Coordinates of C-alpha atoms in Angstrom, one line a residue:
X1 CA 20.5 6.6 -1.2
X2 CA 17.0 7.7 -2.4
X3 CA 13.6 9.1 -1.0
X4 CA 10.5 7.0 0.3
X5 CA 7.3 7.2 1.5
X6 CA 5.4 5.0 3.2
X7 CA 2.0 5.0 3.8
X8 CA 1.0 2.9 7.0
X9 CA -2.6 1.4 6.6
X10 CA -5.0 1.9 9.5
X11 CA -3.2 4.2 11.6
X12 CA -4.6 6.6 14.4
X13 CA -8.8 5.7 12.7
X14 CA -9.7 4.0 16.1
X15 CA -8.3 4.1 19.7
X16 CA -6.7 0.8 19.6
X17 CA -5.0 1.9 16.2
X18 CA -2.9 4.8 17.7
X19 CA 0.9 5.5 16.8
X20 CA 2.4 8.5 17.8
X21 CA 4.3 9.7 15.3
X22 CA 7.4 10.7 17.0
X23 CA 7.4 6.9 18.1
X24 CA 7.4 6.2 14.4
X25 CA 10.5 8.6 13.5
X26 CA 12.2 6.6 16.2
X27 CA 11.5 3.4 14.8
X28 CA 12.4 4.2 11.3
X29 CA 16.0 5.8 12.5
X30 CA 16.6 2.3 14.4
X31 CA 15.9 0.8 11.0
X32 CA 19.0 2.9 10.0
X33 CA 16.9 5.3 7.9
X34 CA 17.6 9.2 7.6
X35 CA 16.0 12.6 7.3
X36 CA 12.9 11.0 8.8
X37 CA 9.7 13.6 8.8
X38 CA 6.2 12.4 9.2
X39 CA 2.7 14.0 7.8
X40 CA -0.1 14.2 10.0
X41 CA -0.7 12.0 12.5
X42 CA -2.0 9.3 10.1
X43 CA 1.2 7.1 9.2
X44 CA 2.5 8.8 6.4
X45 CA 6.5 9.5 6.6
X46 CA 8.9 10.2 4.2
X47 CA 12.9 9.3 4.8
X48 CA 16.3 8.2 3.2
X49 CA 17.5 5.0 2.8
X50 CA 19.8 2.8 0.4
X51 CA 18.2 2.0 -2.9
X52 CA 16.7 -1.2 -2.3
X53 CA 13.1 -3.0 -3.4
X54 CA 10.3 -1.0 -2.1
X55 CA 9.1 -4.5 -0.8
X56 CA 11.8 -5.3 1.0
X57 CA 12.0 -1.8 3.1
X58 CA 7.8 -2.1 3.6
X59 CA 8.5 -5.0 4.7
X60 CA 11.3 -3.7 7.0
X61 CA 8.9 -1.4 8.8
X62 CA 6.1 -4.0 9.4
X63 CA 8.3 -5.9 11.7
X64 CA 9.1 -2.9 13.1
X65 CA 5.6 -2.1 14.1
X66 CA 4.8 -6.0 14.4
X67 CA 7.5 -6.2 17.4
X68 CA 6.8 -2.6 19.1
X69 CA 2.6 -2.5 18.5
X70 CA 2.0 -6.5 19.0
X71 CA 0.1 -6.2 16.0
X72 CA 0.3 -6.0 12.4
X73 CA 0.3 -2.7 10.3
X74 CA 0.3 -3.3 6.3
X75 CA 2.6 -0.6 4.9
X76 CA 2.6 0.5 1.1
X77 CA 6.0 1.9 -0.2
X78 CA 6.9 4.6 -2.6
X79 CA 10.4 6.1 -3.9
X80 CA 10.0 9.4 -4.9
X81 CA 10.0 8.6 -8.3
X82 CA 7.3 6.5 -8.2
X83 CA 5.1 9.2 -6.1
X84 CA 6.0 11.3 -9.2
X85 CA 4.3 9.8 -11.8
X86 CA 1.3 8.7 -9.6
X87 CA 1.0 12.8 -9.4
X88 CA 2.0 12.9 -13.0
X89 CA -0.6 10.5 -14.1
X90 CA -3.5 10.9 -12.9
X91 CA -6.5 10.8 -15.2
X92 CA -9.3 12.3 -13.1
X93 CA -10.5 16.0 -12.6
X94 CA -8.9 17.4 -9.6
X95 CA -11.9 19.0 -8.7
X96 CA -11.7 19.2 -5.4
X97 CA -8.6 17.8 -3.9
X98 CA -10.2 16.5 0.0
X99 CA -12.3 14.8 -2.4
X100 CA -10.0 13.0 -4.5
X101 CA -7.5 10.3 -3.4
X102 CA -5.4 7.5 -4.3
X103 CA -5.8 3.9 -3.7
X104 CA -1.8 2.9 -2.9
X105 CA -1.6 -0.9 -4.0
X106 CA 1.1 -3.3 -2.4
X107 CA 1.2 -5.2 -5.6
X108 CA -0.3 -5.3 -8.7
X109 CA -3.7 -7.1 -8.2
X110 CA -4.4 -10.2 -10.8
X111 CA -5.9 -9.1 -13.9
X112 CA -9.1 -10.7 -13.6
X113 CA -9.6 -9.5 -10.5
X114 CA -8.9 -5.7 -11.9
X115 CA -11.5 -6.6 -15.2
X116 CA -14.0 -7.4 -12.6
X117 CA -13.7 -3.9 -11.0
X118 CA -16.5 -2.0 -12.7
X119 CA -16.3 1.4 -11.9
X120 CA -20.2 2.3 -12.8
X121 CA -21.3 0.2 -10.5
X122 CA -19.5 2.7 -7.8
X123 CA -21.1 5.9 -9.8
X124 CA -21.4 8.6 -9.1
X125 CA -17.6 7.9 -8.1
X126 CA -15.2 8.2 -10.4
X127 CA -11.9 5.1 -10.5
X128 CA -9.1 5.5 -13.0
X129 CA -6.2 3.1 -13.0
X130 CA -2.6 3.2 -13.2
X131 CA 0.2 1.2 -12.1
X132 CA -0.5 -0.1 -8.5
X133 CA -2.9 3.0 -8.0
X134 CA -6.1 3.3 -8.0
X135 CA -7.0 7.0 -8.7
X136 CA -10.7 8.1 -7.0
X137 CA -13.1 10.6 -6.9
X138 CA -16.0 11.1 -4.4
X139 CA -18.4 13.5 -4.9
X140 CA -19.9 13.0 -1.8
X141 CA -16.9 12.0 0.3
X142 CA -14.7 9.5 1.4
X143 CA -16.9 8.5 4.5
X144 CA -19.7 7.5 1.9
X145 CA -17.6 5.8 -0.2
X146 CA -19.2 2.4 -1.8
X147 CA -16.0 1.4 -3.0
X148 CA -13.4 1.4 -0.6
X149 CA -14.6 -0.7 2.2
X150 CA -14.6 -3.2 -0.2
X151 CA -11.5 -2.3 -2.1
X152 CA -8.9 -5.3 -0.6
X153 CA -11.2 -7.9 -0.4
X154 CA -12.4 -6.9 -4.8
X155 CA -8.2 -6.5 -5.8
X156 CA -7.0 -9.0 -3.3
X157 CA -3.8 -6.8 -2.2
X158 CA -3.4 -4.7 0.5
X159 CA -4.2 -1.3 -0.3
X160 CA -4.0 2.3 1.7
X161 CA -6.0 5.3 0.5
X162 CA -4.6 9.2 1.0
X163 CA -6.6 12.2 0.0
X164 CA -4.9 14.6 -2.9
X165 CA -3.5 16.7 -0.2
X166 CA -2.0 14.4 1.3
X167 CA -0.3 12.5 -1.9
X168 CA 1.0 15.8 -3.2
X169 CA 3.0 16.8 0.3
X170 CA 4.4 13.5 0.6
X171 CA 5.4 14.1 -3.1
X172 CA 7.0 17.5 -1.7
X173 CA 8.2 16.0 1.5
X174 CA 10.7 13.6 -0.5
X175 CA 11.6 16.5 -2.4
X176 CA 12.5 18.5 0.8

């Protein structure tokens, strides 16, 4: 058995986006997963289940949301580990953690499309990579962001963005 997150894209922005989180505890115990506990009310949750591909339980969970929202919701997830070392390896300033977030990757994008990701041309926000992460910085906010309305369409993979926060109590959610 082992810890996850994951990180639903999309959740509760909009009206028609809404998921009560106590619906999405239910649904992820009908997948069979334990120790269910959710973060906000912004599709982030944290449970147990058997050790398994994180692609394979994100997977899990879309169809999950697919058959009870009539909709799709990507979902990005994360062992415990692996939220570890995103912590761990961050190579910006933590300046001011509402600030900073991270970019949560479904895959790795191709490496031309990453090369082509030129992170002056986003200044004065800051991008530092690591593995299926995308680190950021925004000096003047996420809501003014240049870069991450266009972040899916420049990597070509699904990607979900949490605050510093919000990364470092999931990390202290799967500890829990």
């Amino acid at each position: 058995m082992a810890r996850y997150a994951a990180l639903l894209r999309g959740v509760n922005v909009t009206g028609d986006s809404r998921v009560a989180m106590a619906d999405l505890r239910a649904w992820l115990a009908d997948l069979g997963y334990t120790g269910v506990r959710t973060h906000l009310n912004s599709g982030n949750a944290v449970f147990t289940a058997p050790e398994g591909p994180t692609e394979r339980i994100a997977a899990a969970i879309e169809g999950r949301l697919t058959a009870r929202l009539g909709r799709e919701v990507p979902v990005v997830v994360r062992t415990a580990a692996e939220l570890t070392a995103v912590v761990a390896g961050n190579p910006l300033e933590i300046r001011d953690p509402a600030r900073c977030a991270v970019a949560f990757l479904a895959e790795d994008p191709a490496p031309e499309r990453l090369r082509a990701l030129k992170p002056a041309e986003f200044a004065p926000e800051e991008v530092g990579l690591g593995e299926k992460v995308l680190y950021l910085y925004f000096p003047n906010g996420l809501g003014r962001s240049t870069l991450v309305p266009t972040l899916e369409r420049r990597l070509g993979v699904p990607a979900t963005v949490r605050n510093w926060n919000t990364v470092t109590r999931l990390l202290a959610l799967t500890d829990a």
